[in-house]
Every structure is written in structure tokens, then in C-alpha cells.
Coordinates of C-alpha atoms and ligand atoms in Angstrom, one line a residue:
M1 CA 0.0 0.0 0.0
T2 CA 2.8 2.4 1.1
Q3 CA 4.9 1.5 -1.9
K4 CA 1.9 2.1 -4.2
K5 CA 1.4 5.6 -2.8
L6 CA 5.1 6.4 -3.1
N7 CA 5.2 5.2 -6.7
E8 CA 2.1 7.2 -7.5
L9 CA 3.6 10.4 -5.9
K10 CA 6.9 9.8 -7.8
A11 CA 5.1 9.4 -11.1
L12 CA 3.2 12.6 -10.5
L13 CA 6.3 14.6 -9.6
A14 CA 8.3 13.1 -12.5
E15 CA 5.8 14.8 -14.8
V16 CA 6.1 18.1 -12.9
N17 CA 9.8 17.7 -13.2
D18 CA 9.6 17.0 -17.0
L19 CA 7.5 20.1 -17.6
N20 CA 9.9 22.3 -15.6
N21 CA 12.9 20.9 -17.4
A22 CA 11.3 21.3 -20.8
A23 CA 10.8 25.0 -19.8
A24 CA 14.4 25.2 -18.9
V25 CA 15.4 23.9 -22.3
L26 CA 13.4 26.7 -23.8
G27 CA 15.1 29.2 -21.5
W28 CA 18.5 27.9 -22.5
D29 CA 17.6 28.2 -26.2
Q30 CA 16.3 31.7 -25.6
A31 CA 19.6 32.8 -24.1
T32 CA 21.8 31.2 -26.7
Y33 CA 20.5 30.5 -30.2
M34 CA 16.9 31.8 -30.5
P35 CA 16.5 34.6 -33.1
A36 CA 15.0 37.8 -31.7
G37 CA 11.7 37.2 -33.5
G38 CA 11.1 34.2 -31.3
S39 CA 10.9 36.3 -28.2
P40 CA 7.2 37.0 -27.6
A41 CA 6.1 33.4 -28.3
R42 CA 8.9 32.0 -26.2
G43 CA 7.9 34.0 -23.2
R44 CA 4.4 32.7 -23.5
Q45 CA 5.5 29.1 -24.1
M46 CA 7.7 29.1 -21.0
A47 CA 4.9 30.7 -18.9
T48 CA 2.4 28.0 -20.1
L49 CA 4.7 25.2 -19.1
A50 CA 5.4 26.8 -15.7
K51 CA 1.7 27.2 -15.1
V52 CA 0.8 23.6 -16.1
A53 CA 3.7 22.3 -13.9
Q54 CA 2.5 24.4 -10.9
E55 CA -1.1 23.3 -11.3
K56 CA 0.0 19.6 -11.4
F57 CA 2.2 20.2 -8.4
I58 CA -0.3 21.8 -6.1
D59 CA -3.0 19.3 -6.9
K60 CA -4.8 18.0 -3.8
R61 CA -3.7 14.5 -4.8
V62 CA -0.1 15.4 -4.0
G63 CA -1.2 16.5 -0.5
K64 CA -3.2 13.4 0.1
L65 CA -0.3 11.1 -0.9
L66 CA 2.0 13.0 1.3
D67 CA -0.4 12.6 4.3
G68 CA -0.7 9.0 3.5
L69 CA 3.1 8.6 3.6
A70 CA 3.7 10.5 6.8
K71 CA 3.8 7.3 9.0
Y72 CA 6.1 5.6 6.6
E73 CA 8.5 8.6 6.6
E74 CA 8.6 8.5 10.5
S75 CA 9.6 4.9 10.4
L76 CA 12.6 5.6 8.3
P77 CA 16.1 7.1 9.1
Y78 CA 16.1 10.9 8.4
D79 CA 18.7 10.7 5.7
S80 CA 17.2 7.7 3.8
D81 CA 16.3 8.4 0.2
D82 CA 12.6 7.8 0.7
A83 CA 12.3 9.9 3.9
S84 CA 14.3 12.7 2.3
Y85 CA 12.1 12.5 -0.8
I86 CA 8.9 12.8 1.2
R87 CA 10.4 15.6 3.4
V88 CA 11.7 17.7 0.6
T89 CA 8.6 17.3 -1.4
R90 CA 6.4 18.3 1.5
H91 CA 8.4 21.4 2.1
D92 CA 8.2 22.4 -1.5
Y93 CA 4.5 21.5 -1.6
E94 CA 3.5 23.4 1.5
R95 CA 5.4 26.5 0.3
A96 CA 3.8 26.4 -3.1
L97 CA 0.3 26.0 -1.6
K98 CA 0.7 29.2 0.5
V99 CA 1.1 31.4 -2.5
P100 CA -2.2 31.8 -4.5
P101 CA -1.7 31.1 -8.3
A102 CA -3.3 34.5 -9.1
F103 CA -0.7 36.3 -7.0
L104 CA 2.1 34.3 -8.6
A105 CA 0.9 35.2 -12.1
E106 CA 0.7 38.9 -11.1
L107 CA 4.3 38.7 -9.7
N108 CA 5.6 37.1 -12.9
I109 CA 3.8 39.6 -15.2
H110 CA 5.1 42.5 -13.1
G111 CA 8.6 41.0 -13.1
A112 CA 8.7 40.7 -16.9
E113 CA 7.5 44.3 -17.3
S114 CA 9.8 45.6 -14.7
Y115 CA 12.8 43.8 -16.3
Q116 CA 11.9 45.2 -19.7
T117 CA 11.8 48.8 -18.3
W118 CA 15.1 48.2 -16.5
T119 CA 16.9 47.1 -19.7
E120 CA 16.1 50.5 -21.1
A121 CA 16.5 52.5 -17.9
R122 CA 20.0 51.3 -17.0
P123 CA 21.8 52.5 -20.2
A124 CA 19.8 55.7 -20.0
N125 CA 20.8 56.3 -16.3
D126 CA 17.1 56.9 -15.6
F127 CA 16.1 55.6 -12.2
A128 CA 12.9 57.7 -12.3
R129 CA 11.7 55.3 -15.0
V130 CA 11.9 52.2 -12.9
R131 CA 10.8 53.8 -9.7
P132 CA 7.1 53.0 -10.0
N133 CA 8.0 49.4 -11.0
L134 CA 10.3 49.1 -8.0
E135 CA 7.7 50.5 -5.7
K136 CA 5.3 47.8 -6.8
T137 CA 8.0 45.2 -6.6
L138 CA 8.6 46.2 -2.9
D139 CA 4.8 46.0 -2.3
L140 CA 4.5 42.6 -3.9
S141 CA 7.6 41.3 -2.0
R142 CA 6.0 42.3 1.3
K143 CA 2.7 40.6 0.2
L144 CA 4.6 37.5 -0.7
A145 CA 6.3 37.4 2.7
D146 CA 2.9 37.8 4.4
F147 CA 1.7 34.5 2.9
F148 CA 4.1 33.0 5.4
P149 CA 2.9 34.4 8.7
G150 CA 4.8 33.9 12.0
Y151 CA 8.1 35.1 10.7
E152 CA 10.6 36.9 12.9
H153 CA 11.7 39.3 10.2
I154 CA 9.7 40.1 7.1
A155 CA 12.7 39.2 4.9
D156 CA 12.8 35.7 6.4
P157 CA 10.3 33.9 4.1
L158 CA 12.0 35.6 1.1
I159 CA 15.5 34.5 2.3
D160 CA 14.1 31.1 2.8
F161 CA 13.2 30.7 -0.9
A162 CA 16.9 31.0 -1.8
D163 CA 18.7 29.8 1.3
Y164 CA 16.3 27.5 3.1
G165 CA 17.1 27.3 6.8
M166 CA 18.6 30.8 7.0
K167 CA 17.1 33.9 8.6
A168 CA 17.8 37.7 8.6
S169 CA 19.0 37.5 12.2
S170 CA 21.5 34.8 11.6
I171 CA 22.8 36.3 8.4
R172 CA 23.1 39.7 10.0
A173 CA 25.2 38.3 12.9
L174 CA 27.4 36.5 10.4
F175 CA 27.8 39.4 8.1
K176 CA 28.6 41.8 11.0
E177 CA 31.5 39.6 12.2
L178 CA 32.6 39.2 8.6
R179 CA 32.6 42.9 8.0
E180 CA 34.6 43.6 11.1
N181 CA 37.3 41.3 9.8
L182 CA 37.1 42.3 6.2
V183 CA 37.2 46.1 6.4
P184 CA 40.8 46.2 7.8
I185 CA 42.0 43.7 5.1
V186 CA 40.4 45.8 2.3
K187 CA 41.9 49.0 3.8
A188 CA 45.4 47.5 4.1
I189 CA 45.4 46.1 0.5
T190 CA 43.9 49.1 -1.2
S191 CA 46.3 51.6 0.4
Q192 CA 49.2 49.8 -1.4
T193 CA 50.2 50.0 -5.0
P194 CA 47.6 48.1 -7.1
A195 CA 48.7 45.0 -9.0
D196 CA 49.5 45.5 -12.7
D197 CA 47.0 43.5 -14.7
S198 CA 48.0 44.8 -18.1
C199 CA 49.1 41.3 -19.3
L200 CA 45.4 40.3 -19.2
R201 CA 44.4 43.3 -21.2
K202 CA 45.9 42.6 -24.6
H203 CA 44.3 41.1 -27.7
Y204 CA 43.3 37.5 -27.0
P205 CA 41.4 36.0 -30.0
E206 CA 38.0 34.4 -29.3
A207 CA 38.7 31.0 -30.7
E208 CA 41.8 30.4 -28.6
Q209 CA 40.1 31.7 -25.5
M210 CA 37.1 29.4 -26.0
K211 CA 39.4 26.4 -26.6
F212 CA 41.5 27.1 -23.5
G213 CA 38.5 27.7 -21.3
E214 CA 37.0 24.4 -22.5
D215 CA 40.2 22.5 -21.9
V216 CA 40.5 23.8 -18.3
V217 CA 37.1 22.9 -17.2
R218 CA 37.4 19.4 -18.8
Q219 CA 40.5 18.9 -16.7
L220 CA 38.8 20.0 -13.5
G221 CA 36.1 17.3 -14.0
Y222 CA 33.3 18.9 -15.9
D223 CA 31.8 16.0 -18.0
F224 CA 31.2 17.0 -21.6
N225 CA 29.3 13.8 -22.2
R226 CA 26.7 15.3 -19.9
G227 CA 27.2 18.9 -20.7
R228 CA 28.3 21.5 -23.2
I229 CA 29.4 25.2 -23.4
D230 CA 27.7 27.8 -25.5
K231 CA 27.9 31.6 -25.8
T232 CA 25.5 34.0 -24.2
H233 CA 25.2 37.6 -22.8
H234 CA 25.2 36.8 -19.1
P235 CA 26.8 33.4 -18.3
F236 CA 24.8 30.9 -16.3
M237 CA 24.4 27.2 -15.7
T238 CA 21.2 25.3 -16.4
S239 CA 20.3 21.6 -16.1
F240 CA 17.6 19.5 -17.7
S241 CA 18.6 16.2 -15.9
I242 CA 21.7 14.9 -14.1
G243 CA 22.8 13.7 -17.6
D244 CA 22.5 17.2 -19.2
V245 CA 24.0 20.1 -17.2
R246 CA 25.0 22.9 -19.4
I247 CA 27.1 26.1 -19.0
T248 CA 27.3 29.3 -21.0
T249 CA 30.1 31.8 -21.4
R250 CA 31.1 35.0 -23.0
V251 CA 34.3 36.3 -24.6
K252 CA 36.0 39.7 -24.3
E253 CA 38.9 39.7 -26.8
D254 CA 40.6 42.5 -24.9
F255 CA 40.4 40.8 -21.5
L256 CA 41.8 37.3 -20.9
G257 CA 40.0 36.7 -17.5
E258 CA 36.4 36.8 -18.7
T259 CA 35.9 33.5 -20.5
L260 CA 38.3 31.5 -18.4
F261 CA 37.0 32.4 -14.9
S262 CA 33.4 32.5 -16.0
N263 CA 33.8 28.9 -17.3
V264 CA 35.5 27.8 -14.1
H265 CA 32.7 29.5 -12.0
E266 CA 29.8 28.0 -14.0
A267 CA 31.6 24.6 -14.2
G268 CA 31.7 24.6 -10.4
H269 CA 27.9 25.0 -10.4
A270 CA 27.6 22.4 -13.1
M271 CA 29.8 19.8 -11.4
Y272 CA 27.7 20.1 -8.3
E273 CA 24.6 19.0 -10.3
Q274 CA 26.4 16.4 -12.5
G275 CA 27.6 14.9 -9.2
N276 CA 24.1 14.3 -7.8
D277 CA 23.3 10.7 -6.9
P278 CA 21.9 9.2 -10.1
A279 CA 19.1 7.6 -7.9
H280 CA 17.7 11.2 -7.5
E281 CA 17.2 11.7 -11.2
G282 CA 13.9 13.3 -12.0
T283 CA 13.1 13.9 -8.3
P284 CA 13.0 17.0 -6.1
L285 CA 16.2 15.7 -4.5
A286 CA 18.2 16.5 -7.6
G287 CA 19.9 19.9 -7.9
G288 CA 21.6 22.1 -5.4
T289 CA 20.3 22.7 -1.9
S290 CA 20.5 26.5 -1.6
A291 CA 21.8 29.6 -3.4
G292 CA 24.7 29.7 -0.8
V293 CA 25.8 26.1 -1.2
H294 CA 25.5 26.4 -5.0
E295 CA 27.7 29.5 -4.9
S296 CA 30.1 27.8 -2.6
Q297 CA 30.9 25.3 -5.3
S298 CA 31.3 27.9 -8.1
R299 CA 33.5 30.0 -5.9
L300 CA 35.6 27.1 -4.6
W301 CA 36.6 26.2 -8.1
E302 CA 36.8 29.8 -9.4
N303 CA 38.7 31.5 -6.6
I304 CA 40.2 29.0 -4.2
V305 CA 41.3 26.6 -7.0
G306 CA 41.3 28.7 -10.2
R307 CA 43.0 31.8 -8.7
S308 CA 45.6 29.8 -6.7
R309 CA 49.3 29.8 -7.4
G310 CA 49.5 26.0 -7.5
F311 CA 46.8 25.8 -10.2
W312 CA 48.8 28.2 -12.4
E313 CA 52.1 26.5 -11.8
Y314 CA 50.5 23.8 -14.0
F315 CA 48.4 25.9 -16.3
F316 CA 50.5 29.0 -16.9
P317 CA 53.1 27.3 -19.2
I318 CA 50.2 25.9 -21.2
L319 CA 48.5 29.3 -21.4
Q320 CA 51.8 30.9 -22.4
S321 CA 52.2 28.3 -25.3
K322 CA 48.7 29.3 -26.5
F323 CA 49.4 33.0 -26.4
P324 CA 53.2 33.3 -26.8
E325 CA 53.1 36.9 -28.1
Q326 CA 50.7 38.3 -25.5
L327 CA 52.4 36.6 -22.5
K328 CA 56.0 37.0 -23.6
G329 CA 58.2 37.9 -20.7
V330 CA 55.3 37.6 -18.2
S331 CA 56.4 35.6 -15.1
L332 CA 54.1 33.3 -13.2
D333 CA 54.2 35.6 -10.2
Q334 CA 53.2 38.6 -12.4
F335 CA 50.3 36.7 -13.8
Y336 CA 49.3 35.4 -10.4
R337 CA 49.2 39.0 -9.0
A338 CA 47.3 40.2 -12.1
I339 CA 44.5 37.6 -11.7
N340 CA 44.2 38.5 -8.0
K341 CA 44.2 42.2 -8.3
V342 CA 42.2 43.8 -5.5
E343 CA 40.7 47.2 -6.0
K344 CA 37.7 49.2 -4.8
S345 CA 35.3 49.2 -7.8
L346 CA 31.8 50.2 -8.7
I347 CA 30.4 47.0 -10.1
R348 CA 29.6 43.9 -8.0
T349 CA 30.0 41.4 -10.8
D350 CA 33.5 42.7 -11.6
A351 CA 34.7 42.8 -8.0
D352 CA 37.6 40.8 -6.7
E353 CA 37.0 38.2 -4.0
V354 CA 38.1 40.5 -1.2
T355 CA 35.9 43.5 -1.8
Y356 CA 33.0 41.5 -3.3
N357 CA 31.4 40.8 0.1
L358 CA 31.1 44.6 0.8
H359 CA 29.0 44.9 -2.3
V360 CA 26.7 42.1 -1.1
M361 CA 26.4 43.5 2.4
L362 CA 25.3 46.9 1.1
R363 CA 22.5 45.3 -0.9
L364 CA 21.3 43.0 1.9
D365 CA 21.1 46.0 4.3
F366 CA 19.1 47.9 1.8
E367 CA 16.7 45.0 1.2
L368 CA 16.1 44.7 4.9
Q369 CA 15.6 48.4 5.4
L370 CA 13.2 48.6 2.4
L371 CA 11.2 45.7 3.7
E372 CA 11.1 47.1 7.2
G373 CA 9.8 50.4 5.8
K374 CA 12.8 52.3 7.1
L375 CA 13.9 53.3 3.6
S376 CA 11.8 54.3 0.6
I377 CA 12.4 53.5 -3.0
R378 CA 12.5 57.3 -3.6
D379 CA 15.5 57.7 -1.3
L380 CA 17.3 54.6 -2.5
P381 CA 19.6 56.1 -5.1
E382 CA 20.8 58.7 -2.6
A383 CA 21.2 56.1 0.1
W384 CA 23.2 54.0 -2.3
H385 CA 25.6 56.9 -3.1
E386 CA 26.2 57.7 0.6
R387 CA 26.7 54.1 1.6
F388 CA 28.9 53.4 -1.3
E389 CA 31.1 56.4 -0.6
S390 CA 31.5 55.4 3.1
D391 CA 32.2 51.7 2.3
F392 CA 34.4 52.2 -0.8
G393 CA 35.6 55.7 -0.8
I394 CA 34.2 56.2 -4.3
V395 CA 31.2 58.2 -5.4
P396 CA 29.3 56.4 -8.1
P397 CA 29.2 58.8 -11.1
N398 CA 25.6 57.8 -11.9
D399 CA 22.8 55.4 -11.1
S400 CA 23.6 53.1 -14.0
D401 CA 26.7 51.9 -12.2
G402 CA 25.0 52.4 -8.8
V403 CA 21.5 51.3 -7.9
L404 CA 20.6 50.2 -11.4
Q405 CA 23.5 47.8 -11.9
D406 CA 22.0 44.4 -10.8
V407 CA 19.1 42.8 -12.5
H408 CA 17.8 41.0 -9.3
W409 CA 15.4 43.6 -7.9
Y410 CA 14.2 44.6 -11.4
G411 CA 13.2 41.1 -12.6
G412 CA 12.4 39.4 -9.3
I413 CA 11.6 40.4 -5.7
I414 CA 13.3 42.5 -3.1
G415 CA 14.6 40.2 -0.3
G416 CA 16.8 37.2 -0.3
A417 CA 18.4 38.0 -3.6
F418 CA 22.0 38.6 -2.6
Q419 CA 23.1 37.0 0.7
G420 CA 23.8 33.7 -1.1
Y421 CA 26.9 35.1 -2.8
T422 CA 28.6 35.9 0.4
L423 CA 27.3 32.8 2.2
G424 CA 28.9 30.9 -0.8
N425 CA 32.2 32.6 -0.2
V426 CA 32.2 31.8 3.4
M427 CA 31.2 28.2 2.8
S428 CA 33.7 27.7 0.0
A429 CA 36.6 28.1 2.4
L430 CA 34.9 26.0 5.0
F431 CA 34.3 23.1 2.7
Y432 CA 37.8 23.3 1.0
G433 CA 39.3 23.3 4.5
E434 CA 37.5 20.0 5.3
A435 CA 38.7 18.5 1.9
L436 CA 42.3 19.4 2.9
K437 CA 42.0 17.8 6.3
A438 CA 40.9 14.6 4.6
H439 CA 43.4 14.9 1.7
P440 CA 46.4 17.1 2.5
E441 CA 47.9 16.1 -0.9
I442 CA 45.3 18.2 -2.9
P443 CA 47.5 21.3 -3.3
N444 CA 50.4 19.3 -4.6
E445 CA 48.1 17.4 -7.0
M446 CA 46.8 20.7 -8.3
K447 CA 50.4 21.8 -9.2
Q448 CA 50.4 18.7 -11.5
G449 CA 47.0 19.5 -13.1
R450 CA 45.3 16.7 -11.1
F451 CA 41.9 17.6 -9.6
G452 CA 40.4 14.1 -9.1
T453 CA 40.9 13.8 -5.4
L454 CA 39.2 17.2 -4.7
H455 CA 36.4 16.4 -7.2
S456 CA 35.6 13.1 -5.7
W457 CA 35.7 14.4 -2.1
L458 CA 33.2 17.1 -3.1
T459 CA 31.1 14.5 -4.9
Q460 CA 31.0 12.3 -1.9
N461 CA 30.4 15.0 0.7
I462 CA 28.4 17.6 -1.1
Y463 CA 27.4 16.9 -4.7
R464 CA 25.7 13.5 -4.4
H465 CA 23.4 14.7 -1.6
G466 CA 21.6 17.2 -3.9
R467 CA 18.8 18.7 -1.9
K468 CA 18.7 16.0 0.8
Y469 CA 20.1 18.3 3.5
T470 CA 19.4 22.0 4.0
A471 CA 22.5 24.2 4.0
P472 CA 22.8 24.4 7.8
E473 CA 22.4 20.6 8.0
L474 CA 25.0 20.0 5.3
V475 CA 27.5 22.3 7.0
K476 CA 27.0 20.5 10.2
K477 CA 27.4 17.1 8.5
V478 CA 30.5 18.1 6.7
T479 CA 32.3 20.1 9.4
G480 CA 30.7 18.8 12.6
A481 CA 29.8 22.4 13.6
D482 CA 27.7 25.4 12.6
L483 CA 28.6 27.9 9.9
T484 CA 31.6 30.0 10.9
I485 CA 33.5 32.7 9.0
Q486 CA 36.9 31.8 10.5
P487 CA 38.2 29.5 7.7
Y488 CA 37.3 32.1 5.1
I489 CA 39.1 34.9 7.0
R490 CA 42.1 32.7 7.4
Y491 CA 42.1 31.9 3.7
L492 CA 42.0 35.6 2.8
K493 CA 44.7 36.5 5.2
E494 CA 47.0 33.7 4.1
K495 CA 46.5 34.3 0.4
Y496 CA 46.6 38.1 0.4
G497 CA 49.1 38.3 3.2
A498 CA 51.5 36.7 0.7
L499 CA 50.6 39.2 -2.0
Y500 CA 50.4 42.3 0.0
T501 CA 51.5 43.6 3.4
L502 CA 48.6 43.0 5.8
Ligands
LIG601 ZN1 27.4 31.6 -9.5

């Protein structure tokens, strides 16, 4: 009887999963190869699939089956596949049920309009144009939170969407401690002569950059039998099954870092999902457990591995042989300093790994203040300028490179959009530290271009679990303790202490 119910639930959810993944294929095509003329129909097609998937998912039958399986779940160990399947499905189901479909439709339509306005307002430096949209976004974000009564902070339900298990209060405490440690490091580095990165800013032809970027991620462990790389405007990873996890990239012929580090970053996201337990195929357990954990994997590979000296001991001679003219006379140390240049800059996505978190903290604080009603959308550009100047010592010359720079608030909701990036940085060092404890040989292997030990440790300890554990549960399981910033601060001090006087 129980098995019959479980099979019925799995069959139902497999269809939901198929619809969502079919929509994802359309989204990938839209961002890569679709001609512009396909745009209106494509938006509608994706919305239709999402609507049918949602209707199927919130069907009363799903709730009945979950109720019928509650006793069975209790009889199982917490981390068994079946118990986890039921638990994660129930969490998703209850969350989906709380938001009325009509509200969701309104939110999506508003998001699409707001995004469209933003694509025109940003280049025009015209905050006034998006202001009414953003005011409505704030209003809708508050309403969305209110479908989840009983929260401690109004941002909590919104943070929970991206980083299940985290709350404004815990993130605030973590970020406060991080900030206290980070500000002196940023100050010390940025008061010294900046690194010279002119060797990255020569002419690097597209074809060779694409080839090198592909070779590197193949060597890290990204499986091209279950993935591929295509060009797009804003690189992303997307997956349609554990057997098809794709990444996208972009090329700047006058900057060597773009394609390479974007590939390594997105391949980090992709290896996480390629490494899911094959038994979770087509179930809610496949994928990544939170924005923060997902980002910890992209950043572990991009920054801790891809910007390490050991990594380049192996790859720099290869890179030099691909670009002999451009890198003639450039030493490994010069190159290493160039790819780890730290500077106070305007744009979050271009920021180095040290100053990056200050960009995130500023955004999180504004999200919380906006949701609390302590800051109005009208005053946001001014508040941005003031805070930016006090944090970075730079006055943004306009709103385009200030409050208008990130898509998140203009295409989605206000709340929960940014904390995952910094949580990811913090967790990347935490997880890497654990991998080193288990396998102290990893840094030496890296110098020989071998990444298998690290990749399989990550697969065993993080990737294969997919969504089985929440981020706080996963951290506890891997490290034996709660999330702490200390390994991340140690990592920064060690790495940048060798590059600068700290
Ligand atoms: Zn990422």
C-alpha cells in the first residue's frame, strides 16, 4: 500500500519535473541561439509550461499522498532516500500552496514588465523610469512574505526561498562579524600599489580563449558527455537532468580573464549537479540545496582553485604556449598577481574576491531596510551613493553603475536576492578546509594538473546529496559544527598576506 502511494507520488512529480525541465530547455535556447523574432512566443510558451507544472504540483492528490506517507516517513532514518524524498517534497508543496496562483501570475507579469523597463532605464541612467516598478516590486515582495505568517523578520520567508534554513537575524550576525574582519583587510590592501594586470588586457582572439576555457574545465572534471558550453550575454548554468547540465560563457577579446573564470565558475555550479546521486534523477532531491551552497561550489573552483598559485604552476606554461606573443616575458608571479588584483570598484560582478562581500552587504542591508519600511524607493539612489562612498571611498558617477547595476530587484523580488553570494564565499573556504583535512595532498596534485581527489571528495560529501540536506544541515554534517567565517578569513589573510603587506 505504502509503496503504491510512493510510486504514484513519484510518477506525478516526475511529470512536474519533466515540464519544468522542458521549460528550462526553452530558456537555454532563448539565451543562446533563438532569433530575436522568437521572443514573444517564447515568453508565452515558458509561462504555459510553468503554469501547467505548478497546477500539477499543487494538486490535492499530492497533499493526500504526502499525508498517507507520513507514517512511513517517520519509520525511516532521516537521511534515507525515501524519507528525504517525502520531506523535501512536503516542504516544496506546502510552500507552493501558500502562494495563490493569481498572485504568482501577477508577480511574474510584473517581473517581466519591470525587467523590460530596466533594460532601457539602465543604459539611459534613468532611475525615475523604474521607480514605479520598483515600488510595486517592494509592495509585492511584502505581500509574498505575508503569505508565510509567523516570521521573525519580514525578509525571512524571502531569504528562505533562496537559502532554506537561514534567517535575517543569523545572516546579520554572520555578516557583522565578517565585516569587522574584512574592512581592515580591504583597507590594508587598497592603500598599497595596485597589482598591474595589463598582461590580461591585450588582444586575445576568441577561438583560442574558447578552446583554452574548455580544456581547463574538462580537466577540472566537468563532464562533456553530460554537458556543453555555448555563448550568451550573461553566463549561467542550467540543467535538464543529471545527464545534461550545461554552462554558458562570453568572450571579451581585450580581456583574458572573462571567459576563463566565467567557465570555471559555471563549471563549479555544473559539477555540483552532475555529481548528484543518479538515484535522484527526476526527483525533487536532484539539484543544489541552496543559493549559498551552490555558490560555494562555483567560488571554490573559481577562486580557491582557479586563482591559486598552484593551479597556475601547472596551467601558466600551457597558457603561455597558446598566447606566446601576449604573454612573452610575463612571469608566473606577475600573472598570479594580475588575476588576484584587489581594488575598490563600482560593479559587484567585476569585483575581486576580497571587496566582493562589501557589495553584497550593502545590498542586503538595503533589502532589509526597504522591507522594514525604514527606507523608501524614492530615497534609494541617494542612500546608495552615501553608503557606497562610506564603504568604498568612491562616489558612483551615476545610477547606471549604482543602484541600477543588478538585475535582481528589477526582474524578481526585493529580499533574499544577494546573501547567497557571500554565504557561498564563506562556505567555499569552510568546505575546502575540510577537503584538505581529509586529503592534504590536494594542493600538490593541483600543481600537476590533477583535480580528481578534490572532485571526488566534493562528490562524496556535497554533490551526491543534492537537496537531501538543508545548507545548515550540510555544513554540520561536513564540518561537525555550525557555519563560521573563520576559515574564510584565514584563507583571505593567508593568500593576500603573501601578495600584500597586511
Ligand atoms: Zn554563481
